[in-house]
XYZ file of C-alpha atoms in Angstrom:
558
model
C 2.758 -21.298 -6.739
C 1.169 -24.710 -6.825
C 4.201 -26.952 -6.472
C 6.855 -25.160 -4.448
C 10.225 -24.803 -6.077
C 12.824 -24.081 -3.426
C 12.598 -20.501 -2.202
C 15.509 -20.399 0.249
C 17.465 -17.902 -1.784
C 19.350 -14.780 -0.717
C 17.397 -12.198 1.234
C 16.553 -9.275 -1.011
C 13.763 -8.529 -3.446
C 11.037 -11.127 -2.966
C 10.548 -14.021 -5.321
C 7.652 -13.274 -7.658
C 5.464 -15.663 -9.613
C 3.920 -15.489 -13.056
C 0.845 -17.677 -12.949
C -1.912 -17.969 -15.506
C -4.798 -18.294 -13.096
C -7.558 -15.740 -13.551
C -7.577 -15.944 -17.338
C -10.329 -17.829 -19.153
C -9.466 -20.882 -21.200
C -9.014 -19.901 -24.823
C -7.750 -16.388 -24.048
C -4.901 -15.191 -26.242
C -2.403 -13.832 -23.737
C -0.374 -10.764 -24.670
C 0.702 -9.638 -21.200
C 0.588 -10.672 -17.575
C 1.476 -9.263 -14.164
C 3.260 -11.194 -11.474
C 1.237 -12.169 -8.434
C 3.077 -9.329 -6.631
C 1.820 -6.821 -9.200
C 4.985 -6.293 -11.231
C 4.494 -5.813 -14.921
C 3.260 -5.876 -17.482
C 5.357 -8.735 -18.805
C 4.718 -8.986 -22.537
C 4.079 -12.486 -23.889
C 4.062 -13.626 -27.470
C 3.576 -17.069 -28.918
C 4.804 -17.922 -32.393
C 3.149 -20.614 -34.493
C 4.897 -20.768 -37.902
C 1.647 -21.864 -39.558
C -0.219 -18.812 -38.303
C 2.558 -16.292 -38.924
C 4.784 -13.783 -37.190
C 2.110 -11.109 -36.921
C -0.300 -13.229 -34.897
C 0.142 -14.023 -31.217
C -0.489 -17.719 -30.539
C 0.137 -17.717 -26.757
C -3.001 -19.402 -25.445
C -4.499 -20.194 -22.049
C -5.334 -23.870 -21.528
C -7.404 -25.212 -18.635
C -5.562 -28.317 -17.448
C -8.465 -29.271 -15.187
C -10.778 -29.525 -18.213
C -8.673 -30.536 -21.237
C -9.956 -29.624 -24.694
C -8.864 -30.566 -28.188
C -8.328 -34.147 -27.073
C -5.262 -33.015 -25.112
C -5.671 -35.187 -22.046
C -1.877 -35.337 -21.857
C -2.091 -31.709 -20.681
C -4.595 -32.553 -17.961
C -3.653 -32.168 -14.302
C -3.488 -34.083 -12.092
C -2.988 -37.501 -13.680
C -5.933 -39.898 -13.476
C -4.084 -41.965 -10.883
C -4.156 -38.894 -8.641
C -7.797 -38.087 -9.265
C -7.514 -35.779 -12.261
C -8.150 -35.863 -16.011
C -4.520 -36.295 -17.113
C -3.578 -39.288 -19.229
C -0.067 -40.422 -20.096
C 2.688 -42.617 -18.621
C 4.871 -39.665 -17.624
C 2.277 -38.425 -15.155
C 2.140 -41.650 -13.160
C 3.977 -42.057 -9.866
C 7.658 -41.442 -10.504
C 10.141 -38.639 -11.093
C 7.689 -36.486 -13.072
C 4.479 -37.531 -11.411
C 1.541 -35.268 -12.108
C -0.060 -35.291 -8.671
C -1.287 -31.715 -8.172
C -3.681 -29.501 -10.124
C -1.895 -26.861 -12.189
C -5.062 -25.051 -13.232
C -4.545 -22.638 -16.110
C -1.345 -23.156 -18.103
C 0.176 -21.582 -21.217
C 0.498 -23.270 -24.609
C 1.223 -22.340 -28.208
C -2.113 -22.705 -29.951
C -2.426 -25.079 -32.875
C -5.252 -22.892 -34.171
C -7.022 -19.743 -33.033
C -10.561 -20.533 -34.185
C -13.108 -18.306 -32.436
C -16.457 -19.506 -33.730
C -18.606 -17.322 -31.474
C -16.527 -14.175 -31.907
C -16.267 -13.732 -28.132
C -12.487 -13.339 -28.136
C -11.883 -16.888 -26.878
C -10.514 -19.784 -28.902
C -13.158 -22.482 -28.798
C -11.099 -25.610 -28.336
C -7.568 -24.780 -27.163
C -5.043 -27.324 -28.404
C -1.239 -27.188 -28.334
C 0.902 -27.303 -31.446
C 2.738 -30.606 -31.762
C 6.259 -31.389 -32.891
C 5.140 -33.106 -36.049
C 3.643 -29.796 -37.160
C 6.721 -27.670 -36.423
C 9.750 -27.738 -34.116
C 10.117 -23.947 -34.424
C 7.274 -22.693 -32.237
C 8.320 -20.290 -29.471
C 7.078 -18.429 -26.408
C 8.663 -15.053 -25.665
C 8.562 -13.312 -22.270
C 9.620 -9.645 -22.425
C 10.432 -7.947 -19.101
C 11.198 -4.471 -20.493
C 8.437 -2.822 -18.445
C 9.682 -4.504 -15.270
C 13.409 -4.042 -15.743
C 16.031 -6.750 -15.659
C 15.069 -9.826 -13.667
C 16.695 -12.928 -12.275
C 15.052 -16.097 -13.591
C 14.778 -18.779 -10.923
C 12.557 -21.572 -12.211
C 9.641 -22.696 -14.334
C 7.164 -25.585 -14.459
C 7.027 -27.638 -17.665
C 4.193 -30.018 -18.552
C 3.981 -32.816 -21.110
C 7.398 -32.707 -22.777
C 7.389 -36.039 -24.547
C 10.561 -38.133 -24.535
C 10.263 -38.794 -28.268
C 10.475 -35.070 -29.041
C 13.362 -32.644 -28.777
C 13.265 -30.993 -25.356
C 12.558 -27.249 -25.127
C 15.477 -24.825 -25.117
C 15.338 -21.625 -23.067
C 17.481 -18.693 -24.231
C 18.076 -15.587 -22.111
C 18.810 -12.105 -23.485
C 19.947 -8.914 -21.794
C 18.644 -5.420 -22.524
C 20.999 -5.049 -25.507
C 19.796 -8.284 -27.071
C 22.993 -10.134 -26.249
C 22.588 -13.783 -25.332
C 23.177 -14.494 -21.649
C 22.933 -18.258 -21.890
C 20.690 -21.200 -22.601
C 19.090 -24.050 -20.702
C 17.635 -27.338 -21.919
C 14.460 -28.446 -20.203
C 14.184 -32.141 -19.266
C 11.715 -34.429 -20.975
C 8.880 -35.264 -18.583
C 7.211 -37.914 -20.687
C 3.592 -37.799 -21.784
C 1.584 -35.884 -19.122
C 4.590 -35.565 -16.804
C 5.330 -32.413 -14.808
C 8.779 -30.975 -13.990
C 9.633 -28.079 -11.730
C 12.839 -26.854 -13.354
C 15.344 -24.930 -11.246
C 16.973 -22.510 -13.689
C 19.720 -21.519 -11.299
C 19.169 -17.776 -10.950
C 20.097 -16.294 -14.330
C 20.646 -12.574 -13.776
C 20.184 -9.539 -15.992
C 17.426 -11.098 -18.097
C 15.391 -8.712 -20.253
C 13.820 -11.345 -22.512
C 13.367 -15.097 -22.238
C 12.626 -17.179 -25.319
C 11.344 -20.749 -24.992
C 11.675 -22.797 -28.160
C 9.143 -25.506 -27.351
C 10.330 -27.785 -30.215
C 7.288 -29.938 -29.613
C 4.055 -30.159 -27.690
C 3.790 -29.099 -24.078
C 2.932 -26.247 -21.753
C 4.531 -23.941 -19.202
C 3.387 -22.613 -15.848
C 4.618 -20.918 -12.676
C 7.576 -18.825 -13.836
C 9.589 -17.799 -10.773
C 11.655 -14.633 -10.925
C 13.098 -11.855 -8.844
C 13.131 -8.223 -9.890
C 16.636 -6.821 -9.825
C 16.895 -3.745 -7.687
C 18.455 -0.680 -9.271
C 21.855 0.166 -7.916
C 21.954 1.947 -4.571
C 24.441 3.128 -1.979
C 24.015 3.945 1.696
C 26.539 5.731 3.900
C 26.950 5.519 7.683
C 28.963 8.453 8.997
C 31.823 8.039 11.483
C 32.001 4.249 11.032
C 34.100 1.982 8.826
C 33.088 -1.165 6.987
C 34.418 -4.542 8.097
C 32.487 -7.463 6.602
C 29.080 -8.669 5.406
C 27.181 -11.916 5.911
C 27.244 -14.337 2.970
C 23.607 -13.546 2.152
C 24.328 -9.810 2.103
C 21.736 -9.121 4.785
C 23.906 -7.795 7.630
C 26.981 -5.577 7.416
C 29.523 -5.491 10.231
C 30.654 -1.916 10.991
C 33.123 -0.445 13.474
C 33.654 2.883 15.241
C 37.371 3.673 15.218
C 36.763 6.760 17.335
C 34.956 5.048 20.186
C 36.628 4.418 23.523
C 35.574 0.771 23.805
C 35.528 -0.317 20.166
C 31.813 -0.059 19.420
C 30.785 -2.713 16.906
C 27.546 -2.441 14.942
C 25.221 -4.521 12.789
C 23.678 -2.688 9.832
C 20.610 -4.222 8.176
C 21.245 -3.787 4.458
C 17.537 -4.012 3.631
C 15.974 -1.717 6.233
C 18.971 0.511 6.943
C 18.644 -0.111 10.685
C 21.884 0.363 12.637
C 22.313 -1.368 16.001
C 25.188 -1.341 18.463
C 25.834 -5.002 19.243
C 29.029 -5.271 21.267
C 32.399 -3.727 22.069
C 35.748 -5.296 21.243
C 38.074 -3.114 23.321
C 40.271 -0.121 22.620
C 40.469 0.603 18.870
C 44.193 1.199 19.369
C 44.570 -2.556 19.964
C 41.308 -4.290 19.099
C 38.952 -4.478 16.135
C 36.359 -6.841 14.608
C 37.413 -8.829 11.552
C 34.543 -10.977 10.287
C 30.909 -12.011 10.544
C 29.384 -15.416 9.799
C 26.027 -16.246 8.294
C 24.850 -16.946 11.841
C 25.938 -13.418 12.908
C 28.904 -14.644 14.929
C 31.729 -12.088 15.004
C 35.498 -12.686 14.993
C 37.838 -10.076 16.460
C 40.993 -8.963 18.126
C 39.381 -8.744 21.546
C 40.139 -7.344 24.947
C 43.246 -6.374 26.877
C 45.345 -8.520 26.856
C 44.435 -9.054 23.201
C 43.060 -12.514 22.407
C 41.364 -14.193 19.497
C 37.716 -13.619 20.329
C 34.375 -14.822 18.987
C 31.075 -13.146 19.885
C 27.456 -14.210 19.622
C 24.402 -12.313 20.760
C 23.246 -15.268 22.815
C 26.528 -16.140 24.490
C 28.641 -13.002 24.412
C 32.413 -13.317 24.041
C 34.348 -16.549 23.778
C 38.093 -15.899 24.052
C 40.029 -18.730 22.437
C 43.145 -18.478 24.589
C 46.481 -19.915 23.508
C 48.125 -23.318 23.227
C 51.551 -21.835 24.008
C 52.622 -20.951 27.570
C 54.124 -17.590 26.590
C 52.414 -15.228 24.184
C 53.835 -11.822 23.342
C 53.976 -9.814 26.509
C 50.450 -10.169 27.841
C 48.844 -10.617 24.409
C 47.844 -14.086 23.232
C 46.623 -13.799 19.651
C 43.922 -12.535 17.315
C 41.061 -13.916 15.220
C 41.084 -12.714 11.621
C 38.118 -14.419 9.975
C 35.240 -16.845 10.483
C 33.458 -19.424 8.317
C 29.898 -19.000 7.061
C 28.414 -21.332 9.684
C 30.424 -19.761 12.502
C 31.981 -23.070 13.515
C 35.498 -22.385 12.241
C 37.762 -19.387 12.728
C 41.343 -18.537 11.833
C 44.018 -16.141 12.971
C 47.334 -15.798 14.755
C 48.660 -17.098 18.072
C 51.726 -15.665 19.754
C 54.466 -18.126 20.713
C 57.084 -16.057 22.503
C 56.248 -13.197 20.113
C 56.530 -15.460 17.069
C 53.345 -15.551 15.008
C 51.724 -18.971 14.465
C 48.750 -19.474 12.144
C 45.787 -21.261 13.718
C 42.446 -22.771 12.823
C 39.769 -23.150 15.502
C 36.623 -25.247 15.298
C 33.739 -25.517 17.718
C 34.269 -29.281 17.741
C 38.046 -29.464 18.034
C 39.219 -26.187 19.534
C 42.518 -24.477 18.672
C 44.882 -26.132 16.189
C 48.180 -24.536 15.119
C 48.614 -24.893 11.365
C 51.690 -26.297 9.682
C 54.647 -23.944 10.070
C 55.593 -22.743 6.592
C 58.445 -20.704 5.178
C 61.896 -20.081 6.620
C 63.618 -17.921 9.191
C 65.659 -14.902 8.224
C 69.350 -15.784 7.819
C 71.104 -15.878 11.180
C 67.863 -15.733 13.170
C 66.937 -18.357 15.738
C 63.284 -17.341 15.619
C 60.877 -19.484 13.612
C 59.197 -17.869 10.589
C 56.065 -15.849 11.299
C 52.839 -17.327 9.895
C 49.339 -15.847 9.921
C 45.981 -17.253 8.821
C 44.001 -14.263 7.547
C 41.007 -15.609 5.611
C 38.897 -18.777 5.586
C 36.529 -20.016 2.902
C 32.832 -19.921 3.717
C 32.772 -23.719 3.872
C 35.713 -23.711 6.311
C 37.894 -25.952 4.163
C 40.625 -23.592 2.932
C 42.643 -20.999 4.847
C 44.723 -18.218 3.298
C 47.361 -15.927 4.741
C 51.120 -15.567 4.669
C 54.378 -17.073 5.879
C 57.791 -15.499 6.280
C 60.631 -16.680 4.059
C 64.361 -16.148 4.301
C 63.975 -13.119 1.994
C 60.629 -11.466 2.822
C 58.437 -11.031 5.877
C 55.379 -12.430 4.101
C 54.742 -14.823 1.210
C 51.246 -16.024 0.169
C 50.321 -19.271 1.909
C 47.403 -21.714 2.016
C 46.366 -24.375 4.518
C 43.844 -27.201 4.402
C 41.360 -28.127 7.128
C 43.704 -30.863 8.395
C 46.366 -28.241 9.120
C 48.717 -29.029 6.246
C 49.786 -26.132 4.069
C 51.957 -24.862 1.248
C 53.397 -21.661 -0.137
C 52.029 -20.429 -3.439
C 54.527 -21.063 -6.230
C 56.938 -18.324 -7.236
C 58.050 -17.369 -10.703
C 55.544 -14.637 -11.521
C 56.835 -11.972 -9.129
C 60.376 -11.326 -7.809
C 61.547 -13.704 -5.083
C 62.182 -10.793 -2.733
C 58.701 -9.274 -3.246
C 56.317 -9.534 -0.272
C 52.826 -10.907 -0.724
C 49.846 -12.367 1.087
C 46.405 -13.839 0.517
C 43.648 -11.306 1.246
C 40.544 -13.176 0.079
C 39.292 -16.725 -0.426
C 36.296 -17.798 -2.504
C 33.310 -19.413 -0.811
C 34.440 -22.940 -1.727
C 38.174 -22.260 -1.466
C 38.895 -22.959 -5.122
C 40.231 -19.441 -5.738
C 42.259 -17.061 -3.610
C 43.413 -13.523 -4.313
C 45.869 -11.141 -2.755
C 48.695 -8.675 -3.155
C 52.208 -9.585 -4.295
C 54.949 -7.171 -5.281
C 52.248 -4.509 -4.621
C 50.237 -6.011 -7.507
C 46.949 -7.853 -7.370
C 46.844 -11.548 -8.216
C 44.590 -14.564 -8.059
C 45.442 -18.233 -7.784
C 43.604 -21.422 -8.688
C 44.993 -24.932 -8.795
C 44.535 -25.107 -12.558
C 45.722 -21.620 -13.542
C 48.372 -21.033 -10.892
C 49.290 -17.465 -9.949
C 47.771 -14.912 -12.351
C 48.277 -11.112 -12.117
C 45.053 -9.085 -12.114
C 46.578 -6.390 -14.300
C 45.977 -2.655 -13.981
C 43.078 -0.266 -14.186
C 42.624 1.266 -17.657
C 45.174 4.040 -18.097
C 47.063 3.204 -14.904
C 50.835 2.995 -14.911
C 52.853 0.346 -13.058
C 53.931 1.239 -9.557
C 50.683 1.455 -7.646
C 49.211 -0.979 -5.144
C 46.246 -3.322 -5.535
C 44.348 -4.968 -2.692
C 41.894 -7.700 -3.838
C 39.842 -8.003 -0.646
C 36.779 -10.002 -1.718
C 35.896 -12.800 -4.146
C 32.280 -13.422 -5.170
C 30.082 -15.227 -7.680
C 32.126 -18.446 -7.653
C 35.306 -16.601 -8.557
C 33.812 -14.545 -11.368
C 34.122 -11.285 -9.416
C 37.011 -9.856 -7.402
C 36.609 -6.556 -5.546
C 39.052 -4.297 -3.776
C 41.091 -1.123 -3.797
C 43.726 0.141 -6.197
C 46.087 3.033 -5.516
C 47.390 3.906 -8.987
C 50.154 6.190 -7.680
C 51.418 7.730 -4.472
C 49.558 11.011 -5.010
C 46.554 9.510 -6.791
C 43.227 9.008 -5.014
C 42.199 5.403 -4.332
C 39.977 3.611 -6.828
C 37.583 0.858 -5.795
C 37.550 -1.803 -8.479
C 35.880 -4.921 -9.756
C 37.734 -7.551 -11.763
C 36.223 -10.028 -14.200
C 37.996 -12.430 -16.519
C 36.437 -10.784 -19.562
C 37.082 -7.130 -18.714
C 39.929 -7.144 -16.210
C 40.017 -4.403 -13.570
C 37.455 -1.601 -13.864
C 36.430 1.345 -11.746
C 33.524 0.331 -9.552
C 32.426 3.958 -9.287
C 32.018 4.152 -13.072
C 29.905 1.002 -13.078
C 27.812 2.177 -10.128
C 27.098 5.564 -11.708
C 26.170 3.888 -14.991
C 23.619 1.855 -13.034
C 21.923 4.830 -11.442
C 23.890 5.113 -8.199
C 24.325 8.687 -6.955
C 27.674 9.097 -5.192
C 28.045 12.542 -3.578
C 30.821 14.618 -5.119
C 32.452 15.254 -1.748
C 32.821 11.554 -0.892
C 35.567 9.232 -2.131
C 35.030 5.483 -1.987
C 38.266 4.305 -0.420
C 38.042 0.510 -0.280
C 35.849 -2.536 -0.811
C 36.349 -4.872 2.128
C 33.687 -7.551 1.722
C 31.073 -8.918 -0.667
C 28.048 -11.149 -0.401
C 28.440 -14.598 -1.913
C 26.732 -13.536 -5.137
C 28.505 -10.160 -5.344
C 25.351 -8.041 -5.251
C 26.071 -6.426 -1.857
C 29.421 -4.772 -1.144
C 30.696 -3.241 2.091
C 33.508 -0.739 2.274
C 34.852 2.489 3.685
C 34.901 6.036 2.340
C 35.945 9.545 3.341
C 34.897 13.095 2.545
C 36.806 16.320 1.893
C 37.410 16.783 5.613
C 38.588 13.145 5.891
C 35.576 12.166 7.969
C 35.127 8.403 7.673
C 32.053 6.585 6.382
C 31.044 2.978 6.058
C 29.062 2.264 2.917
C 26.882 -0.495 1.506
C 26.757 -0.620 -2.290
C 24.144 -2.750 -4.028
C 24.337 -3.620 -7.698
C 22.810 -6.477 -9.682
C 25.601 -8.762 -10.832
C 24.452 -8.135 -14.391
C 26.021 -4.679 -13.960
C 29.393 -6.415 -14.083
C 28.617 -8.191 -17.330
C 27.811 -11.591 -15.824
């Protein structure tokens, strides 16, 4: 990679590069391997004047331009190279580094010496045809995630190239328009991480070249089980799962490396009859119900436990409160404080300490006690808090709070007024929340309001749905559905296009082998992109297991 597109993406399969170094100028390129050895990736260039049956994908040496194409030279002359053109001068598309060998659609394929090399490589220009294309076919590699590409010499007077992505069925996944660089300009285009790509078609629509295609191979689906533990949470990048031993005396709490499979005891929270971990941040800080008396606790490997205490003089007996979740940066946490055994929602920050959130809801008729509130989940960015508040009819009603402490109850009208509900998950940016209401799953956004998730195919009303995790900017919701009292649990994924579906069915269809004696009981957490899921399972003897399920998000139809 000669010009460094950002590589700070989620831990997982490494970023791979398709470069055209190592090929001689004038070579007609039909396939290439990534610099990591993945491939072959089939390549085909289409020049309408040469015909469909002839590959016109051609290697061009930008350090020694031929065919009079100095606008494809790199670097620009002002940076010591052979490139000529105003776009390559100092500015937004400055051409200041050598690109070496690049890929063009050949204007002609004349091989005068018969040595297999085109004598004077020259790119097809827009005046000749706007219909020339470059096709990258990843069938031999498997589906990939497209991250970025370098574009050279896209002239402002021409139509900019359009990139179209296709999945393995040939269905279109989306398109992207490449910016005009100006004559001899260079652009490193961040393509945003398009998943599930089997083919990528670049309609050049004019002159120009491409280089340095960045991609990531999508791992096949996999599942790993850890016996005698239960799942709790996973870091936003999907790299570390938080697991818990319900059978331990002191509440053993573990980190599980989702890449290597390494399991490490990190801390203890206290007796599992009273204490348990609840969340993990991107910095590996853990939130929990901690100790005896029980307090809201935060743990780091460097500093150990920080118990947050209480702002009220009397808790509930000896207990003071509990931490239920933590933000991605570890600097904000939420939970419940006891005020004379009345639950108060709180938000804690490393800068400001404990702050009780606005008291929402209403007391039960005839009661002098204030309504119970609890903050259960916080968005990764720390801005939005979800949980519940008591009303005069039910012990819990879905509630949201802002970072300043103000809050509101979600609007009624969809479910009965005497139906309990609560928020169980919040998206990374807080724009979507999901939860259970009247035993049904729902999501809420400011624009759509409260929307039921529906039922699994073939399920009858009357079961329970627990939407425990939101991923992929609200495109994916994961959780557990119990279709009926005597029915086994079903882990599910919800998308807007397909509604609720069995996650087991999707996993099996993507090559995941789930032992026949194990039932996936619940999905409790998801990485930000939805590719890593953490949950709990049990076998025929009701022995518990934590599990980590990995699937490319393309498996969900995204």
